């Protein structure tokens, strides 16, 4: 997975974020994407090869693995990271649209500095505020949904050592042993904790934006 | 190593805003830990589970024995160690960037005020605002002349805390590694866990090679710890020295003797809020906003005289009480919170003609001077 491309795109959005947004982005890249790529993928690398069942029945192991791990943690986390990053692209698109508008005005004769246009930082006001706030809102929703999906699919956040499987063609209830369960539990809990932190950051940013706009409105009316 | 680039990029920025010892620590981190981990250690531990052999035919016994022997693999443990040890530096960098941004905003605000003041023809309100802004700048650790970030005030505190937390993390991970695995890996591991029918001999893959790397990473961790402690000692010792010299020199000076308090070059590097703040608190009886209107004229004359001198002697550090007291020490030269008019006004003059402002108004991020 090429996370570098995501890094490039989100880096652009970083310029127009609040401070909390920048912290969120840092946490996302270092504590989630980097851990996923550097550590977690190795831990889950041999999850099927070393999934051992106490049976000689051919096909039983495959079926049992598929029954207990419909979608691997790694892939779920990758999906979660993509979904959680996507709302930021909305903001990037809005900023690009504003720049495009400015360029159009420049072409129509207004005096605008091209260099300044490239590096201009748009303040979060007006329609951009709505885009930004809705992107944060969707981020929170996606995080919560994925955390729930993890909980629902794997019955909690702990990786069991032994699973009992009686799917066909296993002749009877068969003991199957998961590979590296403790290490997997450690990383699952770690990623859960970081998701929680990201959610808290997003909530804080949402509150900050709402309070800022309320204060601005009240200052305007007084 | 490509995957480490996310962290690497951030740490490059930290590198710019660190002290010399901090830079050495970062280099040790990059080369001896990240690079070694990414290249050598990963391949050494690559087959740790597939070549973990147990003397049993019982299905599942190898899995559970491997899980019991290695609750978390050494490589993943070191990855977490590197990330947790780097995190405080990121927090410090965030603060440094924030300081730079605040400073730029302050400069913009002052430029605006200046323009407005020129229109109005000057008044004390602007000068007082400048004094407040100046105090903020000094507290946050910004040096106008060099365009550098000087470790001072809250920025220094953040830096010290980040090093303290880093040290605590190092110690925690070293102790954690010892608790989990001891120091050396044994070739043979005896495992008794369901579904293994009895105690089973299990053989670790490549134990000697792994021991070499374990000892190496442990040594690098201890070296990093030592560097962090050295940095702490260096910062703490300087801070204590400054505090002692300041408390000694602050006691005799209670009169608004800016000229007498001037030749104290070392005050350029203070690490705590400037003394005038404390003096304000200690002597609250009317010293804060004393009306010095009868002295304004003479002060203005002195200011003009000093300004003329400064234009001719910009590079002279410590060449005269006026330069010292008003430029470097303006918060305390605004001593005992008295007569804010003179130093701030003078400071503005000085800043207008400083080399840094002529050359560039951007923050230059170099070696930090402490």
Coordinates of C-alpha atoms in Angstrom, one line a residue:
Chain A
X1 CA 0.0 0.0 0.0
X2 CA 1.4 3.3 -1.0
X3 CA 0.7 5.6 2.0
X4 CA 3.1 8.1 0.6
X5 CA 0.5 9.4 -1.9
X6 CA -1.9 9.9 1.0
X7 CA 0.8 11.7 2.9
X8 CA 1.3 14.1 -0.1
X9 CA -2.4 14.9 -0.4
X10 CA -3.1 15.4 3.3
X11 CA 0.1 17.4 3.7
X12 CA -1.5 20.0 1.5
X13 CA -4.6 20.1 3.6
X14 CA -2.4 20.5 6.7
X15 CA -1.7 24.1 5.7
X16 CA -5.4 25.1 6.1
X17 CA -6.1 23.2 9.2
X18 CA -6.4 24.4 12.8
X19 CA -3.7 23.5 15.2
X20 CA -5.7 20.6 16.5
X21 CA -6.1 19.4 12.9
X22 CA -2.4 19.4 12.5
X23 CA -1.9 17.4 15.7
X24 CA -4.5 14.9 14.4
X25 CA -2.7 14.5 11.2
X26 CA 0.6 13.9 13.0
X27 CA -1.0 11.3 15.2
X28 CA -2.6 9.7 12.2
X29 CA 0.7 9.4 10.3
X30 CA 3.0 8.4 13.0
X31 CA 0.9 6.4 15.4
X32 CA -1.4 4.7 13.0
X33 CA -0.1 4.5 9.4
X34 CA 3.5 4.0 10.5
X35 CA 2.7 1.4 13.1
X36 CA 0.5 -0.4 10.6
X37 CA 3.2 -0.6 8.0
X38 CA 6.2 -1.1 10.1
X39 CA 4.9 -3.4 12.9
X40 CA 1.4 -4.6 12.5
X41 CA 1.8 -6.0 9.0
X42 CA 4.6 -8.2 10.2
X43 CA 2.6 -9.5 13.1
X44 CA -0.3 -10.5 10.9
X45 CA 1.9 -11.6 8.1
X46 CA 1.8 -15.3 8.9
X47 CA -1.7 -15.4 10.2
X48 CA -3.0 -18.0 7.8
X49 CA 0.2 -20.0 7.4
X50 CA 0.5 -20.5 11.2
X51 CA -3.2 -21.0 11.8
X52 CA -3.0 -24.6 12.9
X53 CA -6.0 -26.9 13.5
X54 CA -5.9 -30.2 15.3
X55 CA -7.1 -32.3 12.4
X56 CA -5.8 -34.0 9.3
X57 CA -9.0 -33.4 7.4
X58 CA -8.1 -31.4 4.2
X59 CA -9.8 -28.1 3.8
X60 CA -10.9 -27.9 7.4
X61 CA -8.1 -25.5 8.3
X62 CA -9.0 -23.2 5.4
X63 CA -12.7 -23.2 6.2
X64 CA -12.1 -22.5 9.9
X65 CA -9.7 -19.7 9.3
X66 CA -12.2 -18.1 6.9
X67 CA -15.0 -18.5 9.5
X68 CA -13.1 -16.8 12.3
X69 CA -11.3 -14.1 10.3
X70 CA -13.7 -12.9 7.6
X71 CA -11.6 -9.8 7.1
X72 CA -8.2 -9.5 8.6
X73 CA -7.4 -6.8 11.1
X74 CA -4.8 -5.3 8.8
X75 CA -7.2 -4.8 5.9
X76 CA -9.8 -3.4 8.3
X77 CA -7.4 -0.9 9.6
X78 CA -6.3 0.1 6.1
X79 CA -9.9 0.7 5.2
X80 CA -10.5 2.7 8.4
X81 CA -7.5 4.9 7.7
X82 CA -8.7 5.5 4.1
X83 CA -12.2 6.4 5.2
X84 CA -11.0 8.6 8.0
X85 CA -8.7 10.5 5.7
X86 CA -11.2 11.0 3.0
X87 CA -13.2 13.9 4.5
X88 CA -10.0 15.9 4.5
X89 CA -10.0 15.5 0.7
X90 CA -13.3 17.4 0.7
X91 CA -11.5 20.3 2.3
X92 CA -8.6 20.0 -0.2
X93 CA -11.1 20.1 -3.0
X94 CA -12.9 23.2 -1.7
X95 CA -9.5 25.0 -1.3
X96 CA -8.6 24.0 -4.8
X97 CA -11.9 25.3 -6.1
X98 CA -11.3 28.7 -4.4
X99 CA -7.9 28.9 -5.9
X100 CA -9.3 28.1 -9.3
X101 CA -11.9 30.8 -8.9
X102 CA -9.1 33.3 -8.0
X103 CA -7.1 32.2 -11.0
X104 CA -10.1 32.7 -13.2
X105 CA -10.6 36.3 -11.8
X106 CA -6.9 36.9 -12.5
X107 CA -7.3 35.8 -16.0
X108 CA -10.2 38.1 -16.4
X109 CA -8.0 41.0 -15.6
X110 CA -7.9 41.4 -11.8
X111 CA -4.5 41.8 -10.3
X112 CA -3.5 38.8 -8.2
X113 CA 0.0 37.6 -7.4
X114 CA 0.4 34.1 -8.7
X115 CA 3.1 33.1 -6.2
X116 CA 1.0 34.4 -3.3
X117 CA -2.0 32.5 -4.7
X118 CA -0.1 29.2 -4.6
X119 CA 1.0 29.7 -1.0
X120 CA -2.1 31.5 0.3
X121 CA -3.5 30.2 3.5
X122 CA -7.3 30.3 3.5
X123 CA -8.9 31.1 6.8
X124 CA -11.6 28.9 7.9
X125 CA -14.6 31.2 7.4
X126 CA -17.8 31.1 5.5
X127 CA -18.5 28.1 3.2
X128 CA -15.0 26.7 4.0
X129 CA -16.1 26.5 7.7
X130 CA -19.0 24.4 6.8
X131 CA -16.9 22.1 4.6
X132 CA -14.3 21.8 7.3
X133 CA -16.8 21.2 10.1
X134 CA -18.7 18.6 8.1
X135 CA -15.4 16.8 7.3
X136 CA -14.6 16.6 11.0
X137 CA -18.1 15.3 11.7
X138 CA -17.8 12.6 9.1
X139 CA -14.4 11.6 10.4
X140 CA -15.9 11.1 13.9
X141 CA -18.7 9.0 12.4
X142 CA -16.3 6.8 10.5
X143 CA -14.0 6.3 13.5
X144 CA -16.9 5.3 15.7
X145 CA -18.4 3.0 13.0
X146 CA -15.1 1.1 12.5
X147 CA -14.5 0.8 16.2
X148 CA -17.9 -0.8 16.5
X149 CA -17.3 -3.1 13.5
X150 CA -14.1 -4.4 15.1
X151 CA -15.9 -5.0 18.3
X152 CA -18.8 -6.8 16.6
X153 CA -16.8 -8.9 14.2
X154 CA -14.2 -10.2 16.7
X155 CA -16.3 -10.3 19.8
X156 CA -14.3 -7.7 21.7
X157 CA -10.7 -6.6 21.2
X158 CA -8.8 -9.6 22.5
X159 CA -7.4 -12.2 20.2
X160 CA -8.2 -15.7 21.5
X161 CA -5.5 -18.3 21.6
X162 CA -7.8 -21.2 20.8
X163 CA -10.9 -21.2 18.7
X164 CA -13.3 -24.2 18.4
X165 CA -14.5 -24.8 14.9
X166 CA -17.2 -27.1 13.5
X167 CA -17.7 -25.8 10.0
X168 CA -18.1 -28.3 7.2
X169 CA -15.9 -30.3 6.2
X170 CA -14.5 -30.5 9.7
X171 CA -15.7 -33.9 11.0
X172 CA -16.4 -32.7 14.5
X173 CA -15.5 -29.7 16.7
X174 CA -11.9 -29.1 16.1
X175 CA -9.4 -27.1 18.1
X176 CA -7.7 -24.4 16.1
X177 CA -4.8 -22.3 17.3
X178 CA -4.3 -18.7 16.3
X179 CA -0.7 -17.5 15.6
X180 CA 0.8 -14.9 18.0
X181 CA -2.4 -14.0 19.9
X182 CA -0.7 -11.9 22.6
X183 CA 1.1 -9.7 20.2
X184 CA -2.0 -9.3 18.1
X185 CA -4.0 -8.3 21.2
X186 CA -1.3 -5.8 22.1
X187 CA -1.5 -4.1 18.7
X188 CA -5.2 -4.2 18.6
X189 CA -5.5 -2.4 21.9
X190 CA -2.8 0.0 20.8
X191 CA -4.6 0.9 17.6
X192 CA -7.9 1.1 19.5
X193 CA -6.3 3.6 21.9
X194 CA -4.9 5.7 19.1
X195 CA -8.4 5.7 17.4
X196 CA -9.8 6.9 20.6
X197 CA -7.3 9.7 20.9
X198 CA -8.0 10.7 17.3
X199 CA -11.7 10.8 18.0
X200 CA -11.1 13.0 21.1
X201 CA -9.0 15.3 19.0
X202 CA -11.7 15.6 16.4
X203 CA -14.3 16.3 19.0
X204 CA -12.1 19.0 20.5
X205 CA -11.6 20.5 17.1
X206 CA -15.3 20.5 16.4
X207 CA -16.0 22.2 19.7
X208 CA -13.3 24.7 19.1
X209 CA -14.7 25.6 15.6
X210 CA -18.2 25.9 16.9
X211 CA -17.2 28.1 19.9
X212 CA -15.1 30.3 17.7
X213 CA -17.9 31.0 15.3
X214 CA -20.4 31.6 18.1
X215 CA -18.0 34.1 19.7
X216 CA -17.5 35.8 16.4
X217 CA -21.3 36.0 15.8
X218 CA -21.8 37.4 19.3
X219 CA -19.0 40.0 18.8
X220 CA -20.7 41.0 15.5
X221 CA -24.1 41.6 17.1
X222 CA -22.7 43.5 20.1
Chain B
X1 CA 13.4 2.5 5.5
X2 CA 10.7 4.0 3.4
X3 CA 8.1 3.3 6.0
X4 CA 10.1 5.2 8.6
X5 CA 10.0 8.4 6.4
X6 CA 6.9 9.7 8.1
X7 CA 8.7 9.9 11.5
X8 CA 11.9 10.7 9.8
X9 CA 10.5 13.9 8.2
X10 CA 9.2 15.1 11.5
X11 CA 12.4 14.5 13.3
X12 CA 14.3 16.3 10.6
X13 CA 12.4 19.4 11.6
X14 CA 13.1 18.8 15.3
X15 CA 16.8 18.5 14.4
X16 CA 16.9 22.1 13.3
X17 CA 15.6 23.4 16.7
X18 CA 17.6 21.3 19.0
X19 CA 20.7 21.9 21.0
X20 CA 24.0 20.2 20.1
X21 CA 23.5 17.3 22.4
X22 CA 19.9 17.0 21.1
X23 CA 21.3 16.7 17.6
X24 CA 23.7 14.0 18.6
X25 CA 20.8 12.2 20.2
X26 CA 18.7 12.4 17.1
X27 CA 21.6 11.2 14.9
X28 CA 22.1 8.2 17.2
X29 CA 18.4 7.6 17.0
X30 CA 18.4 7.7 13.2
X31 CA 21.5 5.7 12.4
X32 CA 21.9 3.3 15.3
X33 CA 18.3 2.5 16.0
X34 CA 16.0 3.1 13.0
X35 CA 18.5 2.1 10.3
X36 CA 19.8 -0.9 12.1
X37 CA 16.2 -2.0 13.0
X38 CA 14.9 -1.5 9.5
X39 CA 17.7 -3.4 7.8
X40 CA 19.5 -5.9 10.0
X41 CA 17.2 -6.7 12.8
X42 CA 14.1 -7.3 10.7
X43 CA 15.8 -9.9 8.6
X44 CA 17.3 -11.6 11.6
X45 CA 13.8 -11.9 13.2
X46 CA 12.1 -12.7 9.9
X47 CA 11.7 -16.4 10.5
X48 CA 11.2 -16.3 14.2
X49 CA 8.0 -18.2 14.2
X50 CA 8.4 -20.4 11.2
X51 CA 11.7 -21.7 12.6
X52 CA 10.5 -22.0 16.2
X53 CA 10.6 -25.8 16.5
X54 CA 9.0 -27.7 19.3
X55 CA 9.7 -31.4 20.0
X56 CA 6.1 -32.5 19.6
X57 CA 3.6 -33.6 17.0
X58 CA 0.7 -32.1 18.9
X59 CA -1.0 -29.6 16.6
X60 CA -1.2 -26.2 18.1
X61 CA 1.5 -26.8 20.6
X62 CA 4.1 -24.8 18.7
X63 CA 1.8 -21.9 18.3
X64 CA 1.0 -21.6 22.0
X65 CA 4.5 -22.2 23.0
X66 CA 5.8 -19.4 20.7
X67 CA 3.1 -17.1 22.0
X68 CA 4.2 -17.8 25.6
X69 CA 7.9 -17.4 24.8
X70 CA 7.5 -14.2 22.9
X71 CA 4.4 -12.2 24.0
X72 CA 5.7 -9.4 21.8
X73 CA 8.5 -9.8 19.4
X74 CA 11.8 -7.9 20.0
X75 CA 11.5 -6.0 16.7
X76 CA 8.0 -4.7 17.5
X77 CA 9.1 -3.8 21.0
X78 CA 11.9 -1.7 19.6
X79 CA 9.6 -0.1 17.1
X80 CA 7.3 1.0 19.9
X81 CA 10.3 2.1 21.9
X82 CA 11.5 4.3 19.1
X83 CA 8.1 5.9 18.5
X84 CA 7.4 6.5 22.2
X85 CA 10.9 8.0 22.7
X86 CA 10.5 10.3 19.7
X87 CA 7.1 11.6 20.7
X88 CA 8.2 14.2 23.3
X89 CA 10.4 15.8 20.7
X90 CA 7.4 16.1 18.4
X91 CA 5.6 17.9 21.2
X92 CA 8.5 20.3 21.6
X93 CA 8.6 20.9 17.9
X94 CA 4.9 21.7 17.9
X95 CA 5.6 24.3 20.6
X96 CA 8.6 25.7 18.7
X97 CA 6.5 26.1 15.6
X98 CA 3.8 27.7 17.6
X99 CA 6.3 30.2 19.0
X100 CA 7.6 31.0 15.5
X101 CA 4.0 31.6 14.4
X102 CA 3.1 33.8 17.4
X103 CA 6.3 35.8 16.8
X104 CA 5.4 36.4 13.2
X105 CA 1.9 37.5 14.2
X106 CA 3.4 39.7 16.8
X107 CA 5.7 41.4 14.3
X108 CA 2.7 41.9 12.0
X109 CA 0.7 43.4 14.8
X110 CA 3.5 45.7 15.8
X111 CA 4.0 46.8 12.2
X112 CA 0.4 47.7 12.1
X113 CA 0.6 49.5 15.4
X114 CA 3.6 51.3 14.2
X115 CA 1.8 52.5 11.1
X116 CA -1.1 53.6 13.2
X117 CA 1.1 55.3 15.7
X118 CA 2.9 57.3 13.0
X119 CA -0.5 58.6 12.0
X120 CA -1.5 59.5 15.5
X121 CA 1.8 61.1 16.3
X122 CA 2.8 58.7 19.2
X123 CA 1.3 58.1 22.5
X124 CA 2.1 56.0 25.6
X125 CA -0.6 53.5 24.9
X126 CA 1.4 52.1 22.0
X127 CA 4.5 52.1 24.1
X128 CA 2.8 50.1 26.8
X129 CA 1.4 47.7 24.2
X130 CA 4.9 47.2 22.9
X131 CA 6.2 46.5 26.4
X132 CA 3.6 43.8 26.9
X133 CA 4.4 42.3 23.5
X134 CA 8.1 42.5 24.4
X135 CA 7.5 40.7 27.6
X136 CA 5.6 38.0 25.7
X137 CA 8.4 37.6 23.2
X138 CA 11.0 37.3 26.0
X139 CA 8.9 34.8 27.8
X140 CA 8.4 32.7 24.7
X141 CA 12.1 32.6 23.9
X142 CA 12.5 34.6 20.8
X143 CA 15.5 36.6 19.9
X144 CA 15.0 39.4 17.4
X145 CA 18.5 40.0 16.5
X146 CA 19.6 36.6 15.4
X147 CA 16.3 35.4 14.2
X148 CA 16.9 32.3 16.2
X149 CA 14.9 30.5 18.8
X150 CA 16.6 30.9 22.1
X151 CA 15.6 28.5 24.8
X152 CA 13.9 30.7 27.3
X153 CA 10.9 30.8 29.4
X154 CA 8.1 28.5 28.4
X155 CA 9.9 27.1 25.4
X156 CA 12.8 26.0 27.6
X157 CA 10.4 24.4 30.1
X158 CA 8.8 22.4 27.2
X159 CA 12.2 21.3 26.1
X160 CA 13.2 20.2 29.6
X161 CA 9.9 18.4 30.1
X162 CA 10.3 16.7 26.7
X163 CA 13.8 15.5 27.7
X164 CA 12.5 14.3 31.1
X165 CA 9.7 12.3 29.5
X166 CA 12.0 10.9 26.9
X167 CA 14.4 9.7 29.7
X168 CA 11.5 8.2 31.6
X169 CA 10.3 6.4 28.4
X170 CA 13.8 5.0 27.8
X171 CA 14.1 3.7 31.3
X172 CA 10.7 2.2 31.1
X173 CA 11.4 0.4 27.9
X174 CA 14.8 -0.8 29.0
X175 CA 13.3 -2.1 32.3
X176 CA 10.4 -3.6 30.3
X177 CA 12.7 -5.5 28.0
X178 CA 14.6 -6.9 31.0
X179 CA 11.3 -7.9 32.7
X180 CA 10.0 -9.6 29.5
X181 CA 13.1 -11.4 28.3
X182 CA 16.0 -10.9 30.6
X183 CA 19.1 -9.9 28.7
X184 CA 20.0 -12.9 26.7
X185 CA 17.9 -15.4 24.7
X186 CA 18.3 -19.0 25.5
X187 CA 18.5 -21.6 22.8
X188 CA 16.1 -23.9 24.5
X189 CA 12.7 -22.9 25.9
X190 CA 10.7 -25.4 27.9
X191 CA 7.0 -24.9 27.5
X192 CA 4.1 -26.2 29.4
X193 CA 0.8 -24.9 28.2
X194 CA -2.4 -26.5 26.9
X195 CA -2.7 -28.3 24.4
X196 CA 0.8 -29.4 24.9
X197 CA 0.4 -32.8 26.6
X198 CA 3.6 -32.4 28.8
X199 CA 6.6 -30.0 29.2
X200 CA 7.9 -29.7 25.7
X201 CA 11.4 -28.6 24.4
X202 CA 11.2 -25.7 22.0
X203 CA 14.1 -24.3 20.1
X204 CA 14.5 -20.7 19.2
X205 CA 15.7 -19.8 15.8
X206 CA 19.1 -18.0 15.5
X207 CA 19.6 -17.2 19.2
X208 CA 23.2 -16.0 18.9
X209 CA 22.5 -13.6 16.1
X210 CA 19.5 -12.3 18.0
X211 CA 21.6 -11.9 21.2
X212 CA 24.1 -9.8 19.3
X213 CA 21.4 -7.4 18.2
X214 CA 19.7 -7.4 21.6
X215 CA 22.9 -6.3 23.2
X216 CA 23.5 -3.8 20.5
X217 CA 20.1 -2.2 20.8
X218 CA 20.4 -2.2 24.6
X219 CA 23.7 -0.5 24.4
X220 CA 22.3 2.2 22.1
X221 CA 19.3 2.7 24.4
X222 CA 21.7 3.2 27.3
X223 CA 23.8 5.6 25.2
X224 CA 20.6 7.6 24.3
X225 CA 19.7 7.6 28.0
X226 CA 23.1 8.9 28.8
X227 CA 22.9 11.7 26.2
X228 CA 19.4 12.7 27.5
X229 CA 20.8 12.9 31.0
X230 CA 23.8 14.9 29.8
X231 CA 21.5 17.3 28.1
X232 CA 19.4 17.7 31.2
X233 CA 22.4 18.2 33.3
X234 CA 23.7 20.9 30.9
X235 CA 20.4 22.7 30.9
X236 CA 19.8 22.4 34.6
X237 CA 23.2 23.5 35.6
X238 CA 23.0 26.6 33.4
X239 CA 19.5 27.4 34.7
X240 CA 20.7 27.0 38.3
X241 CA 23.7 29.2 37.7
X242 CA 21.6 31.9 36.1
X243 CA 19.1 31.8 38.9
X244 CA 21.9 32.1 41.5
X245 CA 23.6 35.0 39.7
X246 CA 20.3 36.7 39.1
X247 CA 19.1 36.5 42.7
X248 CA 22.4 37.7 43.9
X249 CA 22.5 40.7 41.6
X250 CA 18.8 41.5 41.8
X251 CA 18.8 42.2 45.6
X252 CA 20.9 45.4 45.7
X253 CA 19.2 47.1 42.8
X254 CA 15.8 48.6 43.8
X255 CA 16.2 52.1 42.4
X256 CA 15.4 52.6 38.8
X257 CA 19.1 52.3 38.0
X258 CA 19.0 50.9 34.5
X259 CA 22.5 52.1 33.8
X260 CA 23.9 50.4 36.9
X261 CA 22.2 47.1 36.2
X262 CA 23.3 47.2 32.6
X263 CA 26.7 45.5 32.2
X264 CA 25.4 42.1 32.8
X265 CA 26.0 40.3 29.5
X266 CA 25.0 36.9 30.9
X267 CA 21.5 38.1 31.5
X268 CA 21.1 37.8 27.7
X269 CA 20.5 34.1 28.4
X270 CA 18.0 33.9 31.1
X271 CA 15.7 31.0 31.4
X272 CA 12.9 32.2 33.7
X273 CA 10.5 35.1 33.5
X274 CA 12.3 38.4 33.7
X275 CA 13.0 39.8 37.1
X276 CA 10.9 42.8 36.7
X277 CA 7.8 40.6 36.9
X278 CA 8.9 39.3 40.3
X279 CA 9.9 42.6 41.5
X280 CA 6.5 44.0 40.5
X281 CA 4.9 41.4 42.6
X282 CA 7.2 41.9 45.6
X283 CA 6.8 45.6 45.7
X284 CA 3.3 46.4 44.7
X285 CA 3.1 49.8 46.3
X286 CA 2.8 52.2 43.4
X287 CA 5.9 51.1 41.6
X288 CA 4.1 49.6 38.7
X289 CA 2.5 52.6 37.1
X290 CA 4.4 55.4 38.6
X291 CA 3.8 58.6 36.8
X292 CA 7.3 59.6 35.6
X293 CA 6.1 62.5 33.6
X294 CA 8.6 64.9 35.2
X295 CA 11.4 62.6 34.0
X296 CA 10.0 61.9 30.5
X297 CA 11.9 64.8 29.0
X298 CA 15.3 63.7 30.3
X299 CA 14.6 60.1 29.4
X300 CA 13.7 61.1 25.9
X301 CA 17.0 63.0 25.7
X302 CA 18.8 60.0 26.9
X303 CA 17.0 57.8 24.4
X304 CA 17.9 60.0 21.5
X305 CA 21.5 60.1 22.6
X306 CA 21.6 56.3 22.9
X307 CA 19.9 55.9 19.6
X308 CA 22.6 58.0 17.9
X309 CA 25.3 55.9 19.6
X310 CA 23.7 52.7 18.5
X311 CA 23.6 53.6 14.8
X312 CA 27.3 53.8 14.9
X313 CA 28.0 50.8 17.1
X314 CA 25.6 48.1 16.1
X315 CA 27.9 45.2 16.4
X316 CA 29.3 46.1 19.7
X317 CA 27.8 43.7 22.2
X318 CA 28.2 45.0 25.7
X319 CA 29.8 48.2 24.6
X320 CA 27.6 50.4 26.6
X321 CA 25.0 50.3 29.2
X322 CA 22.3 51.7 26.9
X323 CA 22.7 49.0 24.3
X324 CA 22.8 46.2 26.9
X325 CA 20.0 47.4 29.1
X326 CA 17.6 48.3 26.5
X327 CA 18.1 45.8 23.8
X328 CA 18.9 42.5 25.5
X329 CA 17.4 43.3 28.9
X330 CA 14.6 45.6 28.1
X331 CA 12.1 43.7 30.2
X332 CA 14.2 44.2 33.3
X333 CA 15.4 47.6 32.2
X334 CA 11.8 48.4 32.4
X335 CA 12.9 47.7 35.8
X336 CA 10.6 47.5 38.8
X337 CA 7.9 48.1 36.3
X338 CA 8.8 51.7 36.1
X339 CA 8.9 54.0 33.1
X340 CA 8.1 51.7 30.3
X341 CA 8.5 54.5 27.9
X342 CA 12.2 54.5 27.5
X343 CA 13.2 50.9 26.8
X344 CA 10.4 50.0 24.5
X345 CA 10.7 53.1 22.4
X346 CA 14.4 52.5 22.2
X347 CA 14.0 48.9 21.5
X348 CA 11.9 49.7 18.5
X349 CA 14.6 52.0 17.2
X350 CA 17.1 49.3 17.7
X351 CA 15.0 46.7 16.0
X352 CA 14.3 48.9 13.0
X353 CA 18.0 49.0 12.3
X354 CA 19.2 45.6 13.4
X355 CA 21.0 43.5 10.9
X356 CA 18.5 40.7 11.1
X357 CA 15.6 42.9 10.1
X358 CA 17.6 44.4 7.2
X359 CA 18.6 41.0 6.0
X360 CA 15.4 39.1 6.5
X361 CA 12.4 39.1 8.6
X362 CA 12.0 35.4 8.5
X363 CA 12.7 33.2 11.5
X364 CA 16.0 31.5 11.0
X365 CA 16.2 28.2 12.6
X366 CA 19.7 27.3 13.5
X367 CA 21.5 25.8 16.5
X368 CA 19.7 26.8 19.6
X369 CA 21.8 28.8 22.0
X370 CA 21.0 28.1 25.6

